[in-house]
Short mmCIF file of C-alpha atoms and ligand atoms in Angstrom, two decimals:
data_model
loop_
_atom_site.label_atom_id
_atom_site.label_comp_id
_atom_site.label_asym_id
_atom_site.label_seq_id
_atom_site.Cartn_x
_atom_site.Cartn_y
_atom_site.Cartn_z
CA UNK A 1 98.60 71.40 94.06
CA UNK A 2 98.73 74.49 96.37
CA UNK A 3 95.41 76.30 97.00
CA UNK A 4 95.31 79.58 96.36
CA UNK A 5 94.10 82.37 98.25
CA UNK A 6 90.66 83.37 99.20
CA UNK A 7 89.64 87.01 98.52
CA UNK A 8 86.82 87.99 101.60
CA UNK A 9 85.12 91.14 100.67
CA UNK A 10 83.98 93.16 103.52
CA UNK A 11 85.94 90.73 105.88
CA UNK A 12 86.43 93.45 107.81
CA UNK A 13 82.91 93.42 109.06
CA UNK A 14 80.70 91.82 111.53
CA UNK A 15 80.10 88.68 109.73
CA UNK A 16 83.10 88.80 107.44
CA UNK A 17 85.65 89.29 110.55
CA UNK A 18 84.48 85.80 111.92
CA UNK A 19 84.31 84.07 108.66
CA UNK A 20 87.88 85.15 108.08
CA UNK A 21 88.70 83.97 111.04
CA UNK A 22 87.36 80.46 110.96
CA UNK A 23 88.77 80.53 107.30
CA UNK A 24 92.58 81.31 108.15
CA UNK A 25 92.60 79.77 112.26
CA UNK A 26 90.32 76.59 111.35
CA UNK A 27 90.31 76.07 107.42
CA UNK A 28 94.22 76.80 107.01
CA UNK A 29 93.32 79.11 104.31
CA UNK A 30 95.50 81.97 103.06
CA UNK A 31 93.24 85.46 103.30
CA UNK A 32 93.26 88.44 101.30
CA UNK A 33 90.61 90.99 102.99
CA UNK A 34 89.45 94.03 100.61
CA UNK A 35 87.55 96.54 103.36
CA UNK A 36 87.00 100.22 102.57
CA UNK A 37 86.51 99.96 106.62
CA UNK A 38 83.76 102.71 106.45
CA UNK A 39 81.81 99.60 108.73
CA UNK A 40 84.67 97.81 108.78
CA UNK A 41 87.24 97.46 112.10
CA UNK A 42 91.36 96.78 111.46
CA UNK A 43 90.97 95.40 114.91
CA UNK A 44 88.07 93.10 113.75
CA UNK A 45 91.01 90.94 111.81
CA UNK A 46 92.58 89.03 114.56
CA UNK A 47 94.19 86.12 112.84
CA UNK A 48 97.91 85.74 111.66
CA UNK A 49 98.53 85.87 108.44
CA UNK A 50 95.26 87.68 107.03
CA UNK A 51 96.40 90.27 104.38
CA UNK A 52 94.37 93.80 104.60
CA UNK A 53 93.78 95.85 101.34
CA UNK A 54 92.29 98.96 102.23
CA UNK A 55 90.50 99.95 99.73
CA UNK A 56 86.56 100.04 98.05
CA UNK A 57 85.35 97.03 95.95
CA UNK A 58 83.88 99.61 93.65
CA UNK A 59 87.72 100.69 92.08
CA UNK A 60 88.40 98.37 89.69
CA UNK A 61 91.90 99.38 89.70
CA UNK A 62 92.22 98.10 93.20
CA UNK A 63 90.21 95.32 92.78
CA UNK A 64 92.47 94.23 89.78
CA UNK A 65 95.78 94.42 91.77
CA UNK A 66 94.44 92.68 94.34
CA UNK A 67 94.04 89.26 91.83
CA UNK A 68 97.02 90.18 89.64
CA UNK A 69 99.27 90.41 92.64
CA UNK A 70 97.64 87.10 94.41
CA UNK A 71 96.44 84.17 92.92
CA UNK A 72 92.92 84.27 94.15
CA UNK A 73 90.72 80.86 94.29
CA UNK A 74 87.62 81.57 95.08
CA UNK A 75 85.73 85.25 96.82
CA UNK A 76 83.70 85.33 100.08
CA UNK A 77 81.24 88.46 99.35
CA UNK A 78 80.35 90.36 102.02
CA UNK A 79 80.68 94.35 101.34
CA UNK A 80 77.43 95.56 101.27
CA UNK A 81 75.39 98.26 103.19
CA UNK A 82 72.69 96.51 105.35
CA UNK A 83 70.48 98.97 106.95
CA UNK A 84 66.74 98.66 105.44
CA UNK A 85 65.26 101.97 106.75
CA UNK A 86 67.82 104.17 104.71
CA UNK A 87 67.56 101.56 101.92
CA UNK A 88 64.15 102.92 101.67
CA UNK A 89 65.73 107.17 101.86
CA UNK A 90 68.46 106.53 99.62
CA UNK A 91 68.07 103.49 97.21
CA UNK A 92 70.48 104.30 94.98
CA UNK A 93 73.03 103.73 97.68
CA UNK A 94 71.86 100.34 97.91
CA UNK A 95 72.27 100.03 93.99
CA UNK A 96 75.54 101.29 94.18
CA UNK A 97 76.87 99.59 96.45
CA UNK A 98 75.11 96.20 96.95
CA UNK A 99 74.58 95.35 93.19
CA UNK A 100 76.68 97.65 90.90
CA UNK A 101 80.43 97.34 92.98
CA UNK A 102 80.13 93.73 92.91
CA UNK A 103 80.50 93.84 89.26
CA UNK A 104 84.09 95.31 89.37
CA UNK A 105 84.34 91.58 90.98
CA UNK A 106 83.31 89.46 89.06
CA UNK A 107 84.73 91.23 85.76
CA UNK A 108 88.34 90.39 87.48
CA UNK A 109 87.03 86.78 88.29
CA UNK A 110 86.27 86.30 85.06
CA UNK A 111 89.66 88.06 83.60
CA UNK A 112 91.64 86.02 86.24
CA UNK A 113 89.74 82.31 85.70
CA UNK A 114 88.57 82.50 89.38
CA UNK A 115 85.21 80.83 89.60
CA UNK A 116 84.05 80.01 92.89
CA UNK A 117 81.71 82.81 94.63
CA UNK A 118 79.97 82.88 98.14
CA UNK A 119 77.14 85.29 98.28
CA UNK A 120 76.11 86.65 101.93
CA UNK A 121 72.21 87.14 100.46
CA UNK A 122 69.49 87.99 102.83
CA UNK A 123 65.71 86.80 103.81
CA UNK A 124 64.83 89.92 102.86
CA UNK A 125 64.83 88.92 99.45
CA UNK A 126 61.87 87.10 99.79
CA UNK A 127 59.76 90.10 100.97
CA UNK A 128 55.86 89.86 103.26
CA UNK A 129 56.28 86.09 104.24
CA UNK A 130 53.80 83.32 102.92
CA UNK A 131 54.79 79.96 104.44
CA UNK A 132 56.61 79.29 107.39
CA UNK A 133 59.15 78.53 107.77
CA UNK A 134 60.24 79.68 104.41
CA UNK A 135 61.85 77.62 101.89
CA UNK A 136 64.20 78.51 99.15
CA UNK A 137 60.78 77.96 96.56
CA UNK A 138 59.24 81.05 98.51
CA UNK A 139 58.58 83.55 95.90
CA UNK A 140 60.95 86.65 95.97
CA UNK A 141 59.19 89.97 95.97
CA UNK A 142 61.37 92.20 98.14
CA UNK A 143 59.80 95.08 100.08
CA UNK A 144 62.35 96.92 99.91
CA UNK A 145 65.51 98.37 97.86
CA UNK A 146 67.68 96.59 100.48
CA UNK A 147 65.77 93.22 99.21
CA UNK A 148 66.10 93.95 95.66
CA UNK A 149 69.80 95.00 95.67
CA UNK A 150 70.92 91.55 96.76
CA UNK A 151 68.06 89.79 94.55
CA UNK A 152 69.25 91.47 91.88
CA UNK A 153 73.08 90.33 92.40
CA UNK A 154 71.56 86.97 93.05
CA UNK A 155 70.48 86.85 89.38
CA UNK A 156 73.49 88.72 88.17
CA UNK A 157 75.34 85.46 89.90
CA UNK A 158 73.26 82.90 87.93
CA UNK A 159 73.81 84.58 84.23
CA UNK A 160 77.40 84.90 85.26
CA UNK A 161 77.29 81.22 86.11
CA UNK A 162 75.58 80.37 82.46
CA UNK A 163 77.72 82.47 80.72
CA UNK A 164 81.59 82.34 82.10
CA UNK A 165 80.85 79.23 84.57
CA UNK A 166 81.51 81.28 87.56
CA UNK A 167 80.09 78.75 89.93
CA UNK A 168 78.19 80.74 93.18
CA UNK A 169 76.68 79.41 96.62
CA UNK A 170 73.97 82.08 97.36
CA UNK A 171 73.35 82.26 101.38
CA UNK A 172 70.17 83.42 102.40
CA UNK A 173 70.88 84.45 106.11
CA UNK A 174 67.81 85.17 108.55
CA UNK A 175 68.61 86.85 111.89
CA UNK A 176 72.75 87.02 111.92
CA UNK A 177 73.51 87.48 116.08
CA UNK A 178 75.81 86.86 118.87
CA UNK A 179 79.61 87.51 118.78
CA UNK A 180 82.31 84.72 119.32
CA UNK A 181 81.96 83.46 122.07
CA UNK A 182 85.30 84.10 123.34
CA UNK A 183 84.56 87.81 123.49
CA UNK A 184 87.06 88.76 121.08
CA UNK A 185 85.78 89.74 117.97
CA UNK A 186 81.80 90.89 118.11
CA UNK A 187 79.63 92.92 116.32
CA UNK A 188 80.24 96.78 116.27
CA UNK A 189 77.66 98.43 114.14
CA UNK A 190 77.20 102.28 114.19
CA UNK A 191 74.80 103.22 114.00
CA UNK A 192 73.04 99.82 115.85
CA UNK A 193 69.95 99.07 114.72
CA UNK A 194 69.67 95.43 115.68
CA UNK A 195 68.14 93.87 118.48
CA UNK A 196 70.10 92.09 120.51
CA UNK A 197 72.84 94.29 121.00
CA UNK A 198 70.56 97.31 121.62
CA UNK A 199 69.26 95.12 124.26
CA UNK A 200 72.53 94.22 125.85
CA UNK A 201 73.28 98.05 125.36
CA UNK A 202 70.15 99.43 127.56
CA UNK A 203 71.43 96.19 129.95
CA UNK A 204 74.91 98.52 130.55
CA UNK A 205 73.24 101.97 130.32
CA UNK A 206 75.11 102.93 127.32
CA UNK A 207 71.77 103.71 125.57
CA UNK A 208 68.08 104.52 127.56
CA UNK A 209 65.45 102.19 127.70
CA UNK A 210 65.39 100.05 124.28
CA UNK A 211 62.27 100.00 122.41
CA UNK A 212 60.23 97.28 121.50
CA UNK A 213 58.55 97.92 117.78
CA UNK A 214 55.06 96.63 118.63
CA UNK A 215 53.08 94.74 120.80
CA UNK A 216 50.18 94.25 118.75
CA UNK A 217 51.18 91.47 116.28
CA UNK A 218 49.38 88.24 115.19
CA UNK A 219 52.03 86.49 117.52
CA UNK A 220 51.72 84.20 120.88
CA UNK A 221 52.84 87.15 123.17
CA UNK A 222 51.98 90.11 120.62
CA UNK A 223 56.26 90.70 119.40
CA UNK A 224 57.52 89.99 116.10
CA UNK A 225 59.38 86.26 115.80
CA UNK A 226 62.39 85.78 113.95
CA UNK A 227 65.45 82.90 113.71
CA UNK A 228 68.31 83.74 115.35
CA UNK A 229 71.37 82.66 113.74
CA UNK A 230 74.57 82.59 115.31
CA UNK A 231 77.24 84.05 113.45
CA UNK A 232 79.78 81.10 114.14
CA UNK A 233 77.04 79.11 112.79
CA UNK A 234 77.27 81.37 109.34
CA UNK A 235 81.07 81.59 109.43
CA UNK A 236 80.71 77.61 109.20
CA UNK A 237 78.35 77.64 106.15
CA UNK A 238 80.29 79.72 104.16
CA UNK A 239 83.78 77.44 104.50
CA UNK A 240 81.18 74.75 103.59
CA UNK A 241 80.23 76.41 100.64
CA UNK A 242 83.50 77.32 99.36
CA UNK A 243 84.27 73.86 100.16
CA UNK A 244 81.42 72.24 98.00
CA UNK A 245 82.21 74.44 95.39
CA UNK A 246 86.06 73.38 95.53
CA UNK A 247 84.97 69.77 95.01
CA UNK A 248 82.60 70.81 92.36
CA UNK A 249 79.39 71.47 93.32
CA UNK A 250 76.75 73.44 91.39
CA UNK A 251 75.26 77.05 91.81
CA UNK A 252 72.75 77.62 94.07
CA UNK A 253 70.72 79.14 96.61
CA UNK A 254 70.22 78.40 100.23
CA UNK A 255 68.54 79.65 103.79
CA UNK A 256 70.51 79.83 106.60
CA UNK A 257 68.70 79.96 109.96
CA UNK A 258 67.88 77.01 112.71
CA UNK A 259 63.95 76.75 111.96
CA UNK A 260 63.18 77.82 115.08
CA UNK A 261 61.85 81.44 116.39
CA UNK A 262 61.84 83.85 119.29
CA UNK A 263 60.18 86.70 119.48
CA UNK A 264 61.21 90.24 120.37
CA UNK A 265 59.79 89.57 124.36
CA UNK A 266 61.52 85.82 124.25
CA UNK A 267 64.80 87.72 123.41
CA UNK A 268 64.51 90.56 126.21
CA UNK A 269 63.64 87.37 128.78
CA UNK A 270 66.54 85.28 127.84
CA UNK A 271 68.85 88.80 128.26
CA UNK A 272 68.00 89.10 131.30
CA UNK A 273 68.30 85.49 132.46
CA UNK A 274 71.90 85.92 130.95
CA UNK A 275 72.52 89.30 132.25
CA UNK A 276 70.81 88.89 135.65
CA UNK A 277 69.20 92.40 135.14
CA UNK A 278 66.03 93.48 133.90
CA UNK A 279 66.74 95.42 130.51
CA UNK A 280 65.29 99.24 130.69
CA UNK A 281 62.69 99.33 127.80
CA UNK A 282 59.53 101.32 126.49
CA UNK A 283 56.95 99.72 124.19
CA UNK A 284 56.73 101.67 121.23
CA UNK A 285 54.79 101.65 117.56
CA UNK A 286 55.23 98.96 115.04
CA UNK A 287 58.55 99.70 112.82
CA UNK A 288 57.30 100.10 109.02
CA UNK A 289 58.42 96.99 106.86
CA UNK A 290 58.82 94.32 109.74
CA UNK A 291 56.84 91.01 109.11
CA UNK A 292 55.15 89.23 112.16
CA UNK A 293 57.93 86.40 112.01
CA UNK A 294 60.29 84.65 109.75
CA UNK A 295 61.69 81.49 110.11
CA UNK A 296 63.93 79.54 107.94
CA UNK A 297 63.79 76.38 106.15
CA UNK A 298 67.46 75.32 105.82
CA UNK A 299 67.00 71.78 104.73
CA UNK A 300 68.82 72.75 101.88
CA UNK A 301 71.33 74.25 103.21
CA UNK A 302 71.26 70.60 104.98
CA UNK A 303 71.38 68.82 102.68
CA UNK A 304 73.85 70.00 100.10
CA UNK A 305 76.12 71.51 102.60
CA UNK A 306 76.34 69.27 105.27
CA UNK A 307 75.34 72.30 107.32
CA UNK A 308 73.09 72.60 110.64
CA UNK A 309 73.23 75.62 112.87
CA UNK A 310 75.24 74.06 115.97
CA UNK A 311 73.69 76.85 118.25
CA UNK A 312 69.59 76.80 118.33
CA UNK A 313 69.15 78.13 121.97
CA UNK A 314 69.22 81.82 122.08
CA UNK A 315 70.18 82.16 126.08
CA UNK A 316 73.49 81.03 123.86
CA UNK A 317 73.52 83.07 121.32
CA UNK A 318 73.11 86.23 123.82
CA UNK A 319 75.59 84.71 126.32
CA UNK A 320 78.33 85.22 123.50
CA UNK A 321 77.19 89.01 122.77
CA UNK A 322 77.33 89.51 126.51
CA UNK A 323 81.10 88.58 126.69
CA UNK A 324 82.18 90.47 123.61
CA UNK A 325 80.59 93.10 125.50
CA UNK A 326 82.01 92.84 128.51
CA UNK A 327 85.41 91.93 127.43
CA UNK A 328 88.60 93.34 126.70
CA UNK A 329 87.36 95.72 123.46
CA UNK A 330 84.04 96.54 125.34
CA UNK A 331 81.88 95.22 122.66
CA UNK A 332 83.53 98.08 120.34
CA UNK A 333 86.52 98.38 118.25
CA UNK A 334 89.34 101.39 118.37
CA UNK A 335 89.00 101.57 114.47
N1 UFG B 1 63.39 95.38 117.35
C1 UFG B 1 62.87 96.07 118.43
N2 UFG B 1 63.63 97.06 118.97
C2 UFG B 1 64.88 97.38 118.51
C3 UFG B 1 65.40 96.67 117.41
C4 UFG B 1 64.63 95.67 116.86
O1 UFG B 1 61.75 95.80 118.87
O2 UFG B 1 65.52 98.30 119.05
C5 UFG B 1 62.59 94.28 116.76
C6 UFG B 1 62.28 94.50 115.30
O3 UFG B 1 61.09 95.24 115.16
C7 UFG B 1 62.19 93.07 114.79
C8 UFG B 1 63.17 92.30 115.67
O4 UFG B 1 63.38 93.11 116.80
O5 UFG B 1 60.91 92.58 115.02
C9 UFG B 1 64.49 92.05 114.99
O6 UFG B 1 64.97 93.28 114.47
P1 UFG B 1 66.46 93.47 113.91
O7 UFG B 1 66.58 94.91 113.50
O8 UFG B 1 67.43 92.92 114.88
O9 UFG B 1 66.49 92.53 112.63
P2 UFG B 1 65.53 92.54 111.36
O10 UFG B 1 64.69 91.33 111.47
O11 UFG B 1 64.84 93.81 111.13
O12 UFG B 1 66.62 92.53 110.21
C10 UFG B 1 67.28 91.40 109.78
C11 UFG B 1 68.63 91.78 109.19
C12 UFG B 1 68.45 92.63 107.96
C13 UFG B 1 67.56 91.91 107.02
C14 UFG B 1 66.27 91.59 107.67
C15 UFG B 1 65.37 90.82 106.77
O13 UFG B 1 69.37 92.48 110.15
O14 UFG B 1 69.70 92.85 107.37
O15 UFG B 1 66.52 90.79 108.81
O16 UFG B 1 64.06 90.88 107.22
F1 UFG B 1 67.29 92.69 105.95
#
């Protein structure tokens, strides 16, 4: 029997472009990509074969032509907005966009007898950490409406599962980072609030001296610790998903992260071992909502999946942003 094709929401992205990739280059699947690009980059879909629907997961109309005019198997979910600070101005953004659009979705899933779902979900649905590294048992208190918009579509994925058997693989990302390491697709966020590339920016002069939020934690060297994950690494675990799911497998929840942490001063030393210049930065006041450190747990993720970050040194994982940056696009997309 022919497979059909996979619908990647927000494959436009940072995340999404790479798991399309790996899905269409390495996977042999057929991709349908539904991108409103308002983060998303044309250029960002670099494989043969990937089909682009412009348009916003939030139009049902749209989002029902897309799965009457393929046959769609199973959806990779990415659209979402991602920055926590304006989560915090504008919540109902976040509730628009993060838990309500989604909905549009699964209503055509459901319609259309697709059942397989992959969730991009987020660490920051477990909210002020308790153990570390965090398992999936951690209790889930978000601080934040970023949090609770992707908790919230969490449990809207395990009533959809009880009720219309719409199977879903949850994944619980920790620090997404680094670019493929060919340099040709990256991350190209706008505004960039994220660390490494501000780093790497500062590095080139294209911003002045980065910032580091803090120098006063409960921490070794005073700087928050988190778990790099490299977004190859995620790209991986999300074909493994769909794959488990494919061959059966149950709902559930997982981390994704390599169990080990650097902190914000372990990141800025490793630049500029990669770089071979010192990185222009200014120490600066704690940014409100950031825990000392998180670190994943991803036995799970292990263990159901098959899965293991590949990439656990983070001299890698900035070695890859540094040649998006410095290669053909200039670490930023025409689009
Ligand atoms: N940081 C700086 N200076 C910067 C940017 C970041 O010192 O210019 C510090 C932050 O304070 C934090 C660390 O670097 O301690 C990492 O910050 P990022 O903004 O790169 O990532 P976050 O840990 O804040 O955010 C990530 C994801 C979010 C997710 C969150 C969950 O990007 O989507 O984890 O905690 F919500």
């Amino acid at each position: 029997m022919s497979k059909g094709a996979i619908l990647v929401t927000g494959g436009a992205g940072y995340i999404g472009s790479h798991t399309v990739r790996m899905l269409a280059e390495e996977a042999g699947y057929e991709v349908v990509v539904i991108d409103n690009l308002v983060f998303g980059h044309r250029d960002a879909l670099i494989s043969e074969g990937v089909t682009l629907v412009e348009a916003d997961i939030a139009d049902a109309a749209s989002v029902e032509d897309v799965f009457s005019r393929y046959k769609i198997d199973g959806v990779v979910h990415f659209a979402a907005f991602c920055f926590v600070g304006e989560s915090v101005t504008d919540p109902l953004k976040y509730y628009a966009n993060n838990t309500a659009a989604p909905l549009t979705i699964l209503k055509a899933m459901r319609a259309h007898g697709c059942d397989k779902f992959i969730l991009s979900s987020t660490c920051a649905t477990y909210g002020d950490p308790q153990d570390i590294p965090m398992p999936e048992t951690h209790r889930q208190e978000p601080i934040n409406p970023y949090g609770h918009s992707k908790l919230m579509l969490e449990r809207i994925l395990k009533d959809c599962d009880e009720a219309y058997g719409i199977r879903s693989v949850r994944l619980r990302y920790f620090n997404a980072s680094g670019c493929s390491p060919d340099g040709v697709i990256g991350e190209d966020h706008e505004p960039e609030t994220h660390l490494i590339p501000n780093v790497l920016r500062a590095v080139k002069g294209e911003i002045g001296p980065m910032t580091v939020f803090g120098s006063d934690y409960p921490t070794a060297d005073g700087t928050c610790i988190r778990d790099y994950i490299h977004v190859v690494d995620l790209a991986r675990a999300h074909v493994r998903a769909l794959n488990y799911l494919e061959n059966d497998g149950e709902s559930f929840s997982c981390n994704l992260g390599t169990g080990k942490g650097a902190s914000v001063k372990e990141v800025i030393d490793a630049a500029e071992a990669v770089t071979g210049k010192r990185v222009p930065l200014q120490y600066g006041e704690r940014r409100e909502g950031d825990p000392p450190e998180l670190i994943a747990d991803s036995t799970l993720a292990k263990d159901l999946l098959g899965w293991e970050a590949e990439i656990t040194d983070i001299k890698t994982i900035i070695e890859s942003a540094w040649a998006w940056m410095n290669g053909d696009k200039g670490g930023k997309y025409k689009d």
